Short mmCIF file of C-alpha atoms and ligand atoms in Angstrom, two decimals:
data_model
loop_
_atom_site.label_atom_id
_atom_site.label_comp_id
_atom_site.label_asym_id
_atom_site.label_seq_id
_atom_site.Cartn_x
_atom_site.Cartn_y
_atom_site.Cartn_z
CA MET A 97 236.68 32.34 17.24
CA ALA A 98 232.87 32.91 15.45
CA ILE A 99 229.81 34.35 18.28
CA GLN A 100 227.82 30.76 17.72
CA GLY A 101 224.90 32.12 19.99
CA LEU A 102 222.70 35.59 21.50
CA GLY A 103 220.63 35.42 24.77
CA ILE A 104 219.17 37.49 26.56
CA ASP A 105 216.28 37.52 29.49
CA ILE A 106 215.05 39.49 32.08
CA VAL A 107 213.24 38.33 35.61
CA SER A 108 211.15 39.78 38.06
CA VAL A 109 212.68 40.00 41.27
CA SER A 110 209.87 39.82 43.43
CA ARG A 111 208.20 36.18 41.34
CA ILE A 112 212.14 34.89 42.20
CA GLU A 113 211.25 36.24 46.63
CA GLY A 114 207.69 34.84 45.86
CA MET A 115 209.51 31.52 44.71
CA VAL A 116 211.63 31.48 47.55
CA GLU A 117 208.91 32.02 49.94
CA THR A 118 207.12 29.78 48.78
CA TRP A 119 209.27 26.68 47.81
CA GLY A 120 212.80 27.28 50.19
CA GLU A 121 215.87 25.54 49.71
CA ASP A 122 213.73 23.51 47.86
CA PHE A 123 213.54 26.75 44.80
CA LEU A 124 217.17 27.51 45.65
CA ASP A 125 218.90 23.36 45.22
CA ARG A 126 217.84 23.57 41.95
CA VAL A 127 218.95 26.49 40.52
CA PHE A 128 221.49 28.14 41.85
CA ALA A 129 224.37 26.15 43.38
CA GLY A 130 226.72 26.81 46.79
CA SER A 131 229.02 29.37 45.58
CA GLU A 132 225.69 31.76 43.92
CA LEU A 133 223.79 31.55 47.37
CA ASP A 134 226.82 32.04 48.84
CA TYR A 135 227.50 36.23 47.10
CA CYS A 136 223.34 36.49 46.76
CA LEU A 137 223.45 35.98 49.86
CA SER A 138 225.15 37.85 51.49
CA LYS A 139 223.58 40.28 49.95
CA ARG A 140 221.49 43.27 51.04
CA ARG A 141 219.14 43.06 47.96
CA LYS A 142 219.94 39.50 47.96
CA TYR A 143 216.71 38.50 45.71
CA GLU A 144 217.98 40.91 43.08
CA HIS A 145 220.86 39.15 42.80
CA LEU A 146 219.66 35.89 42.71
CA ALA A 147 217.42 36.80 39.59
CA GLY A 148 220.24 38.19 37.52
CA ARG A 149 221.44 34.62 37.89
CA PHE A 150 218.83 33.10 36.77
CA ALA A 151 218.44 35.43 34.90
CA ALA A 152 221.83 34.91 33.41
CA LYS A 153 221.31 31.08 33.37
CA GLU A 154 218.12 31.52 31.19
CA ALA A 155 220.68 34.22 28.63
CA VAL A 156 222.71 31.38 28.54
CA ILE A 157 220.24 28.81 27.68
CA LYS A 158 219.07 30.96 24.86
CA ALA A 159 222.96 32.01 23.25
CA THR A 160 223.69 28.03 23.93
CA GLY A 161 220.84 25.89 21.51
CA ARG A 162 220.93 23.96 24.95
CA LYS A 163 218.33 23.07 27.11
CA LEU A 164 221.22 22.50 30.25
CA PRO A 165 220.33 22.56 33.70
CA TRP A 166 219.89 25.35 35.43
CA LYS A 167 221.98 23.88 38.63
CA SER A 168 224.65 22.85 35.88
CA ILE A 169 225.63 26.96 34.37
CA GLU A 170 226.74 28.35 36.84
CA VAL A 171 227.99 32.24 37.47
CA LEU A 172 230.87 33.30 39.29
CA SER A 173 231.76 36.64 40.25
CA GLU A 174 235.41 37.44 39.75
CA LYS A 175 237.34 40.17 41.94
CA ASP A 176 236.29 43.02 40.51
CA GLY A 177 232.72 42.35 40.10
CA SER A 178 231.96 41.02 36.92
CA PRO A 179 230.13 37.91 36.03
CA SER A 180 231.44 34.93 34.37
CA VAL A 181 229.90 30.83 33.73
CA ARG A 182 230.99 27.75 34.32
CA LEU A 183 228.88 24.35 33.08
CA SER A 184 229.51 21.63 35.71
CA LEU A 185 231.43 18.48 34.02
CA ASP A 186 228.01 16.82 32.70
CA CYS A 187 227.40 20.03 30.45
CA GLN A 188 230.87 20.87 28.19
CA THR A 189 230.26 16.66 26.61
CA ALA A 190 226.94 18.24 25.60
CA ILE A 191 228.99 21.83 25.15
CA ARG A 192 232.44 22.10 22.92
CA SER A 193 236.03 22.33 25.21
CA GLU A 194 236.24 24.93 23.20
CA ALA A 195 233.72 27.19 22.88
CA ASN A 196 233.47 30.10 25.62
CA LEU A 197 230.35 32.12 27.75
CA PHE A 198 230.31 35.30 27.96
CA VAL A 199 227.70 37.11 30.52
CA SER A 200 226.56 40.97 31.73
CA ILE A 201 223.45 41.21 34.48
CA THR A 202 222.08 43.79 35.71
CA HIS A 203 219.70 44.90 37.95
CA GLN A 204 216.94 47.48 39.15
CA GLU A 205 213.97 47.52 41.92
CA ASP A 206 211.92 44.32 39.60
CA PHE A 207 213.31 43.70 37.50
CA ALA A 208 216.92 41.97 36.55
CA LEU A 209 218.43 41.18 33.04
CA ALA A 210 221.03 39.74 31.17
CA VAL A 211 222.74 39.42 27.97
CA ALA A 212 224.58 36.39 26.77
CA VAL A 213 227.12 35.16 23.71
CA HIS A 214 228.55 32.12 23.37
CA GLU A 215 231.79 31.26 21.46
CA GLU A 216 233.47 28.64 19.16
CA SER A 217 236.54 28.46 17.32
C1 COA B 491 230.95 47.45 37.36
C2 COA B 491 228.81 48.43 37.90
C3 COA B 491 229.10 48.74 36.04
C4 COA B 491 227.91 48.60 38.13
O1 COA B 491 226.69 49.80 37.75
P1 COA B 491 225.88 49.41 38.67
O2 COA B 491 224.96 50.27 38.09
O3 COA B 491 226.20 49.76 40.02
O4 COA B 491 225.10 47.58 38.42
P2 COA B 491 223.99 47.19 37.72
O5 COA B 491 222.94 46.63 38.63
O6 COA B 491 223.26 47.24 36.36
O7 COA B 491 225.18 45.75 37.37
C5 COA B 491 225.17 44.46 38.11
C6 COA B 491 225.45 44.10 38.19
O8 COA B 491 227.01 43.80 37.27
C7 COA B 491 227.75 43.15 37.09
N1 COA B 491 228.87 43.85 37.97
C8 COA B 491 229.72 44.56 38.20
N2 COA B 491 230.52 44.70 38.68
C9 COA B 491 231.36 45.11 37.42
C10 COA B 491 232.25 45.08 36.36
N3 COA B 491 233.89 45.77 36.91
N4 COA B 491 232.50 43.94 35.14
C11 COA B 491 231.66 43.79 34.25
N5 COA B 491 230.58 43.56 35.24
C12 COA B 491 230.09 43.95 36.10
C13 COA B 491 227.39 42.51 38.60
O9 COA B 491 226.85 41.74 37.80
C14 COA B 491 226.34 42.80 38.59
O10 COA B 491 225.57 41.67 39.39
P3 COA B 491 225.62 41.01 41.09
O11 COA B 491 226.19 41.54 42.09
O12 COA B 491 224.56 40.00 41.38
O13 COA B 491 226.78 39.80 39.56
C15 COA B 491 230.07 50.51 38.18
O14 COA B 491 228.66 49.85 39.72
C16 COA B 491 231.27 50.68 38.08
O15 COA B 491 231.88 50.42 38.92
N6 COA B 491 231.25 51.76 36.69
C17 COA B 491 232.54 52.56 37.17
C18 COA B 491 231.97 53.85 36.67
C19 COA B 491 233.16 54.69 36.66
O16 COA B 491 233.96 53.78 37.72
N7 COA B 491 233.73 55.40 36.28
C20 COA B 491 234.43 55.99 36.33
C21 COA B 491 235.47 55.91 35.60
S1 COA B 491 237.34 56.77 35.62
#
């Protein structure tokens, strides 16, 4: 396996909150998978978690160099709280099936950041 790409993104939490207030479910449904909404909307600081996932999707796009649709990049939350990435089937044709994607997310107050690594054999 070799690293093919690295991506990073920073997102303003208040910008995400503003987009949800302006566009509501249209925005949420266009960007986030149902599992992501279930996770984030159950949290007290839901906009930080949404912003973290938004940053993670942008970081994956940078790491892969592909303009993948936001919703096709699903950020899962593992039992220990760590994030992982699942691509929808249509994207798996754009990205080789042997590819591994890794993300790390952090958020505090108005900022959420994420980095992503794209690895392939
Ligand atoms: C996991 C941990 C590092 C997160 O740090 P934090 O400052 O609280 O949180 P941050 O804002 O930086 O990051 C939050 C994100 O971290 C990620 N995260 C959570 N648990 C994680 C884990 N176990 N591994 C990697 N990433 C993790 C998540 O993506 C989370 O965001 P999300 O809930 O929106 O998905 C921290 O909570 C922790 O458990 N530290 C353990 C320290 C410890 O036990 N030290 C003693 C060892 S003896």
